[in-house]
Amino acid sequence: MTRGAASQHRWATVGVLLLLPVLGGGFDVLRVRNAAVERGNAALAAGLAKDALAAYDQALAEQPDAQGIHYNRGVALHRLGQHEAARQALLRATQGEDRALRAKSFYNLGDVDFEQKRFAEAATAFAQALRFDPGHRAAKWNLELALRRREQEQKKEQQQQKEQQQQDQQQKNQQQQKDQQQQQEQQQQQQDQQQKKPTSQGDQGARPDAQQPPREPAPTPSPTPRETPREAAARAAKAAAAQQGERERQQVLEALDRNDKNVQREQARRLQGLYRPPAKDW
């Protein structure tokens, strides 16, 4: 037998517990006889889970605190596929004083949770079954199996989360690239429009030079960096004054020259007409 076939055989023979049979003998754990419980057990053995449930409900109405009736009722509910109701009935059965009944109740509770793929809850229930019955071999097997399945589920969840994150990041990168491409296209359109504006003057009926930008006036020559405007004005005034003074000086010299010549002519004239010999002084 191959390893895989052996593993399948172990699962078939042990596996997760098919719910333990209901307590026989009219609930021996109650130490009382109950006709409704016996009818329910017979119906359940015949595969009539619905009739068995009705009988257990009748017995529970007579003995509401009987944990064994809650246990058998949980078994019937499970066979009817009412898993949540079965869980509640089995949980109620775990609250009794009988350790053997509590071990069976936790064991079957773990089976219900395992079937619903609640592996963490199933492992807890199987561990509780071992607490009240340490020699329960099936509980040990199922506990290990539940823990392994829980580990597999965690790895699967982590892998799915990782793939989802990668997918989200990929979508984010694609969106960023799309946004950047749109932005570049908009910028290119704006540049094209700016370049087309100078060549579309005639379309609007404007003069050829209507859209030409105004020319800036020629800059006024500024004074030399070492001379302020005030100093330049003073220098110009000084030069003008010097030039004016030179003209005035020349005019004065010319006037003096003319005057000097006039004086000399006048003196010559006087000497010619008014000469008198000098008087003797002896």
Tab-separated table of C-alpha atoms in Angstrom:
chain	number	residue	atom	x	y	z
A	1	MET	CA	0.000	0.000	0.000
A	2	THR	CA	1.373	3.380	-0.974
A	3	ARG	CA	1.815	6.208	1.498
A	4	GLY	CA	-1.062	8.167	-0.022
A	5	ALA	CA	-3.352	5.138	0.064
A	6	ALA	CA	-2.339	4.428	3.668
A	7	SER	CA	-3.125	8.015	4.602
A	8	GLN	CA	-6.539	7.757	2.971
A	9	HIS	CA	-7.147	4.480	4.806
A	10	ARG	CA	-6.284	6.087	8.144
A	11	TRP	CA	-8.671	8.924	7.381
A	12	ALA	CA	-11.424	6.489	6.516
A	13	THR	CA	-10.937	4.491	9.703
A	14	VAL	CA	-10.196	7.344	12.091
A	15	GLY	CA	-10.604	10.742	10.466
A	16	VAL	CA	-12.859	13.308	12.024
A	17	LEU	CA	-15.342	11.486	14.185
A	18	LEU	CA	-18.691	10.539	12.752
A	19	LEU	CA	-20.775	11.605	15.701
A	20	LEU	CA	-20.778	9.169	18.548
A	21	PRO	CA	-23.942	7.144	18.860
A	22	VAL	CA	-26.488	8.422	21.315
A	23	LEU	CA	-26.377	7.113	24.822
A	24	GLY	CA	-28.281	3.855	25.012
A	25	GLY	CA	-30.410	2.384	27.755
A	26	GLY	CA	-32.636	5.403	28.136
A	27	PHE	CA	-29.704	7.644	29.118
A	28	ASP	CA	-27.775	5.569	31.573
A	29	VAL	CA	-25.904	8.729	32.622
A	30	LEU	CA	-29.182	10.060	34.020
A	31	ARG	CA	-29.685	6.903	36.057
A	32	VAL	CA	-33.377	7.138	35.252
A	33	ARG	CA	-35.617	5.552	32.638
A	34	ASN	CA	-37.242	7.878	30.108
A	35	ALA	CA	-39.659	6.555	27.502
A	36	ALA	CA	-39.264	9.626	25.229
A	37	VAL	CA	-35.494	9.201	25.182
A	38	GLU	CA	-35.856	5.522	24.275
A	39	ARG	CA	-38.217	6.395	21.418
A	40	GLY	CA	-35.760	9.002	20.178
A	41	ASN	CA	-32.867	6.543	20.301
A	42	ALA	CA	-34.856	3.970	18.332
A	43	ALA	CA	-35.886	6.528	15.724
A	44	LEU	CA	-32.319	7.772	15.349
A	45	ALA	CA	-31.046	4.208	14.917
A	46	ALA	CA	-33.624	3.738	12.163
A	47	GLY	CA	-32.406	6.869	10.378
A	48	LEU	CA	-35.442	8.920	11.365
A	49	ALA	CA	-33.606	11.946	12.743
A	50	LYS	CA	-36.672	14.181	12.584
A	51	ASP	CA	-38.752	11.774	14.689
A	52	ALA	CA	-35.837	11.363	17.066
A	53	LEU	CA	-35.576	15.128	17.512
A	54	ALA	CA	-39.288	15.345	18.328
A	55	ALA	CA	-38.893	12.650	20.965
A	56	TYR	CA	-35.840	14.354	22.495
A	57	ASP	CA	-37.676	17.667	22.614
A	58	GLN	CA	-40.492	15.941	24.522
A	59	ALA	CA	-38.004	14.429	26.955
A	60	LEU	CA	-36.263	17.781	27.383
A	61	ALA	CA	-39.569	19.416	28.277
A	62	GLU	CA	-39.848	16.926	31.127
A	63	GLN	CA	-36.188	17.212	32.206
A	64	PRO	CA	-34.753	20.543	30.961
A	65	ASP	CA	-31.515	20.221	32.962
A	66	ALA	CA	-30.642	16.721	31.744
A	67	GLN	CA	-27.307	17.196	29.909
A	68	GLY	CA	-27.600	13.782	28.260
A	69	ILE	CA	-30.816	14.809	26.500
A	70	HIS	CA	-29.067	17.933	25.170
A	71	TYR	CA	-26.281	15.698	23.885
A	72	ASN	CA	-28.655	13.328	22.037
A	73	ARG	CA	-30.603	16.277	20.716
A	74	GLY	CA	-27.363	17.746	19.306
A	75	VAL	CA	-26.701	14.459	17.508
A	76	ALA	CA	-30.164	14.505	15.912
A	77	LEU	CA	-29.809	18.152	14.847
A	78	HIS	CA	-26.459	17.427	13.261
A	79	ARG	CA	-27.909	14.594	11.197
A	80	LEU	CA	-30.635	16.963	10.033
A	81	GLY	CA	-27.971	19.415	8.840
A	82	GLN	CA	-28.873	22.061	11.426
A	83	HIS	CA	-25.267	22.681	12.397
A	84	GLU	CA	-25.619	25.853	14.453
A	85	ALA	CA	-28.479	24.409	16.488
A	86	ALA	CA	-26.409	21.244	16.967
A	87	ARG	CA	-23.487	23.330	18.264
A	88	GLN	CA	-25.698	25.050	20.814
A	89	ALA	CA	-27.114	21.725	22.043
A	90	LEU	CA	-23.648	20.178	22.372
A	91	LEU	CA	-22.321	23.261	24.169
A	92	ARG	CA	-25.190	22.895	26.620
A	93	ALA	CA	-24.212	19.251	27.134
A	94	THR	CA	-20.610	20.216	28.042
A	95	GLN	CA	-21.854	21.969	31.184
A	96	GLY	CA	-22.739	18.789	33.075
A	97	GLU	CA	-20.829	17.075	35.862
A	98	ASP	CA	-20.157	13.785	34.098
A	99	ARG	CA	-16.621	13.888	32.659
A	100	ALA	CA	-17.256	11.161	30.114
A	101	LEU	CA	-20.314	13.009	28.794
A	102	ARG	CA	-18.400	16.271	28.642
A	103	ALA	CA	-15.569	14.586	26.713
A	104	LYS	CA	-18.044	13.150	24.174
A	105	SER	CA	-19.852	16.501	23.889
A	106	PHE	CA	-16.617	18.414	23.191
A	107	TYR	CA	-15.496	15.751	20.746
A	108	ASN	CA	-18.694	15.979	18.719
A	109	LEU	CA	-18.616	19.765	18.972
A	110	GLY	CA	-15.161	19.657	17.370
A	111	ASP	CA	-16.562	17.482	14.601
A	112	VAL	CA	-19.304	20.012	13.844
A	113	ASP	CA	-16.791	22.881	13.750
A	114	PHE	CA	-14.416	20.906	11.536
A	115	GLU	CA	-17.157	20.217	9.005
A	116	GLN	CA	-17.874	23.966	8.896
A	117	LYS	CA	-14.142	24.638	8.267
A	118	ARG	CA	-13.789	26.409	11.583
A	119	PHE	CA	-10.517	24.673	12.267
A	120	ALA	CA	-9.365	26.847	15.158
A	121	GLU	CA	-12.635	26.249	17.041
A	122	ALA	CA	-12.463	22.542	16.196
A	123	ALA	CA	-8.934	22.272	17.608
A	124	THR	CA	-10.082	23.956	20.823
A	125	ALA	CA	-12.997	21.531	21.172
A	126	PHE	CA	-10.790	18.476	20.573
A	127	ALA	CA	-8.302	19.763	23.151
A	128	GLN	CA	-11.142	20.092	25.664
A	129	ALA	CA	-12.213	16.531	24.924
A	130	LEU	CA	-8.670	15.367	25.765
A	131	ARG	CA	-8.807	17.379	28.962
A	132	PHE	CA	-11.722	15.307	30.230
A	133	ASP	CA	-10.554	12.066	28.588
A	134	PRO	CA	-6.751	12.079	28.105
A	135	GLY	CA	-6.820	8.609	26.561
A	136	HIS	CA	-9.187	9.598	23.756
A	137	ARG	CA	-7.106	8.511	20.743
A	138	ALA	CA	-9.523	9.847	18.129
A	139	ALA	CA	-9.476	13.262	19.823
A	140	LYS	CA	-5.664	13.322	19.604
A	141	TRP	CA	-5.766	12.463	15.912
A	142	ASN	CA	-8.444	14.987	15.108
A	143	LEU	CA	-6.669	17.692	17.120
A	144	GLU	CA	-3.516	17.263	15.052
A	145	LEU	CA	-5.538	17.220	11.854
A	146	ALA	CA	-7.425	20.396	12.801
A	147	LEU	CA	-4.177	22.197	13.623
A	148	ARG	CA	-2.667	21.203	10.279
A	149	ARG	CA	-5.718	22.331	8.380
A	150	ARG	CA	-5.675	25.596	10.295
A	151	GLU	CA	-2.032	26.103	9.332
A	152	GLN	CA	-2.867	25.386	5.699
A	153	GLU	CA	-5.721	27.876	5.828
A	154	GLN	CA	-3.435	30.529	7.312
A	155	LYS	CA	-0.839	29.991	4.581
A	156	LYS	CA	-3.564	30.145	1.965
A	157	GLU	CA	-4.930	33.354	3.445
A	158	GLN	CA	-1.440	34.868	3.544
A	159	GLN	CA	-0.825	33.880	-0.083
A	160	GLN	CA	-4.156	35.351	-1.150
A	161	GLN	CA	-3.402	38.519	0.773
A	162	LYS	CA	0.033	38.752	-0.860
A	163	GLU	CA	-1.449	38.240	-4.326
A	164	GLN	CA	-4.110	40.842	-3.613
A	165	GLN	CA	-1.472	43.335	-2.490
A	166	GLN	CA	0.562	42.660	-5.636
A	167	GLN	CA	-2.532	43.108	-7.773
A	168	ASP	CA	-3.416	46.349	-5.998
A	169	GLN	CA	0.144	47.635	-6.437
A	170	GLN	CA	0.116	46.687	-10.120
A	171	GLN	CA	-3.163	48.520	-10.647
A	172	LYS	CA	-1.772	51.510	-8.774
A	173	ASN	CA	1.351	51.569	-10.957
A	174	GLN	CA	-0.729	51.301	-14.115
A	175	GLN	CA	-2.933	54.169	-12.975
A	176	GLN	CA	0.108	56.312	-12.213
A	177	GLN	CA	1.563	55.604	-15.648
A	178	LYS	CA	-1.773	56.460	-17.238
A	179	ASP	CA	-1.976	59.729	-15.310
A	180	GLN	CA	1.585	60.657	-16.278
A	181	GLN	CA	0.884	59.896	-19.931
A	182	GLN	CA	-2.247	62.052	-19.879
A	183	GLN	CA	-0.329	64.875	-18.241
A	184	GLN	CA	2.413	64.682	-20.869
A	185	GLU	CA	-0.174	64.703	-23.653
A	186	GLN	CA	-1.843	67.777	-22.168
A	187	GLN	CA	1.486	69.569	-21.910
A	188	GLN	CA	2.297	68.668	-25.511
A	189	GLN	CA	-1.087	70.000	-26.660
A	190	GLN	CA	-0.490	73.260	-24.831
A	191	GLN	CA	2.930	73.616	-26.439
A	192	ASP	CA	1.465	72.921	-29.879
A	193	GLN	CA	-1.203	75.571	-29.337
A	194	GLN	CA	1.402	78.109	-28.261
A	195	GLN	CA	3.451	77.385	-31.378
A	196	LYS	CA	0.417	77.700	-33.672
A	197	LYS	CA	-0.682	81.130	-32.365
A	198	PRO	CA	1.827	83.323	-34.377
A	199	THR	CA	0.877	81.583	-37.682
A	200	SER	CA	-2.894	82.061	-37.308
A	201	GLN	CA	-3.001	85.886	-37.630
A	202	GLY	CA	-4.975	86.040	-40.874
A	203	ASP	CA	-7.720	83.701	-39.574
A	204	GLN	CA	-8.991	86.361	-37.189
A	205	GLY	CA	-8.896	89.300	-39.677
A	206	ALA	CA	-6.278	91.188	-37.749
A	207	ARG	CA	-3.433	93.234	-39.282
A	208	PRO	CA	-0.266	91.288	-39.936
A	209	ASP	CA	1.439	93.073	-37.105
A	210	ALA	CA	-1.570	93.046	-34.771
A	211	GLN	CA	-0.384	90.032	-32.854
A	212	GLN	CA	3.277	90.977	-32.865
A	213	PRO	CA	4.545	91.690	-29.396
A	214	PRO	CA	5.287	95.401	-28.760
A	215	ARG	CA	8.872	96.398	-29.233
A	216	GLU	CA	10.666	97.587	-26.210
A	217	PRO	CA	12.130	101.131	-26.420
A	218	ALA	CA	15.848	101.410	-26.865
A	219	PRO	CA	17.564	101.712	-23.555
A	220	THR	CA	18.763	105.197	-22.600
A	221	PRO	CA	22.531	105.325	-22.237
A	222	SER	CA	23.381	105.448	-18.624
A	223	PRO	CA	26.266	107.494	-17.243
A	224	THR	CA	29.542	105.855	-16.612
A	225	PRO	CA	29.516	103.635	-13.609
A	226	ARG	CA	31.901	105.932	-11.720
A	227	GLU	CA	29.929	109.150	-12.281
A	228	THR	CA	26.495	109.819	-10.823
A	229	PRO	CA	23.887	111.858	-12.725
A	230	ARG	CA	24.432	114.775	-10.351
A	231	GLU	CA	28.179	114.682	-10.920
A	232	ALA	CA	27.646	114.562	-14.681
A	233	ALA	CA	25.368	117.604	-14.552
A	234	ALA	CA	27.878	119.515	-12.433
A	235	ARG	CA	30.670	118.636	-14.817
A	236	ALA	CA	28.635	119.815	-17.809
A	237	ALA	CA	27.747	123.071	-16.059
A	238	LYS	CA	31.370	123.630	-15.149
A	239	ALA	CA	32.461	123.055	-18.732
A	240	ALA	CA	29.813	125.464	-20.011
A	241	ALA	CA	30.859	128.075	-17.475
A	242	ALA	CA	34.498	127.680	-18.426
A	243	GLN	CA	33.641	128.100	-22.084
A	244	GLN	CA	31.563	131.206	-21.330
A	245	GLY	CA	34.362	132.636	-19.208
A	246	GLU	CA	36.857	132.090	-21.997
A	247	ARG	CA	34.655	134.014	-24.453
A	248	GLU	CA	34.192	136.864	-22.015
A	249	ARG	CA	37.943	137.044	-21.358
A	250	GLN	CA	38.629	137.162	-25.085
A	251	GLN	CA	36.084	139.934	-25.511
A	252	VAL	CA	37.755	141.959	-22.729
A	253	LEU	CA	41.174	141.509	-24.272
A	254	GLU	CA	39.887	142.603	-27.638
A	255	ALA	CA	38.257	145.638	-26.052
A	256	LEU	CA	41.468	146.538	-24.245
A	257	ASP	CA	43.422	146.154	-27.430
A	258	ARG	CA	41.083	148.476	-29.267
A	259	ASN	CA	41.153	150.959	-26.441
A	260	ASP	CA	44.930	150.885	-26.307
A	261	LYS	CA	45.184	151.666	-29.987
A	262	ASN	CA	42.756	154.530	-29.634
A	263	VAL	CA	44.770	155.963	-26.759
A	264	GLN	CA	47.977	155.788	-28.776
A	265	ARG	CA	46.381	157.563	-31.751
A	266	GLU	CA	44.954	160.179	-29.481
A	267	GLN	CA	48.320	160.777	-27.855
A	268	ALA	CA	50.019	161.040	-31.241
A	269	ARG	CA	47.475	163.545	-32.395
A	270	ARG	CA	47.943	165.629	-29.318
A	271	LEU	CA	51.699	165.551	-29.591
A	272	GLN	CA	51.592	166.792	-33.158
A	273	GLY	CA	49.254	169.694	-32.513
A	274	LEU	CA	50.197	170.844	-29.073
A	275	TYR	CA	54.007	170.538	-29.033
A	276	ARG	CA	55.763	173.299	-27.240
A	277	PRO	CA	59.421	173.579	-26.628
A	278	PRO	CA	60.430	173.082	-23.081
A	279	ALA	CA	61.094	176.194	-21.056
A	280	LYS	CA	64.573	176.939	-20.056
A	281	ASP	CA	65.287	176.133	-16.536
A	282	TRP	CA	68.366	178.128	-16.217
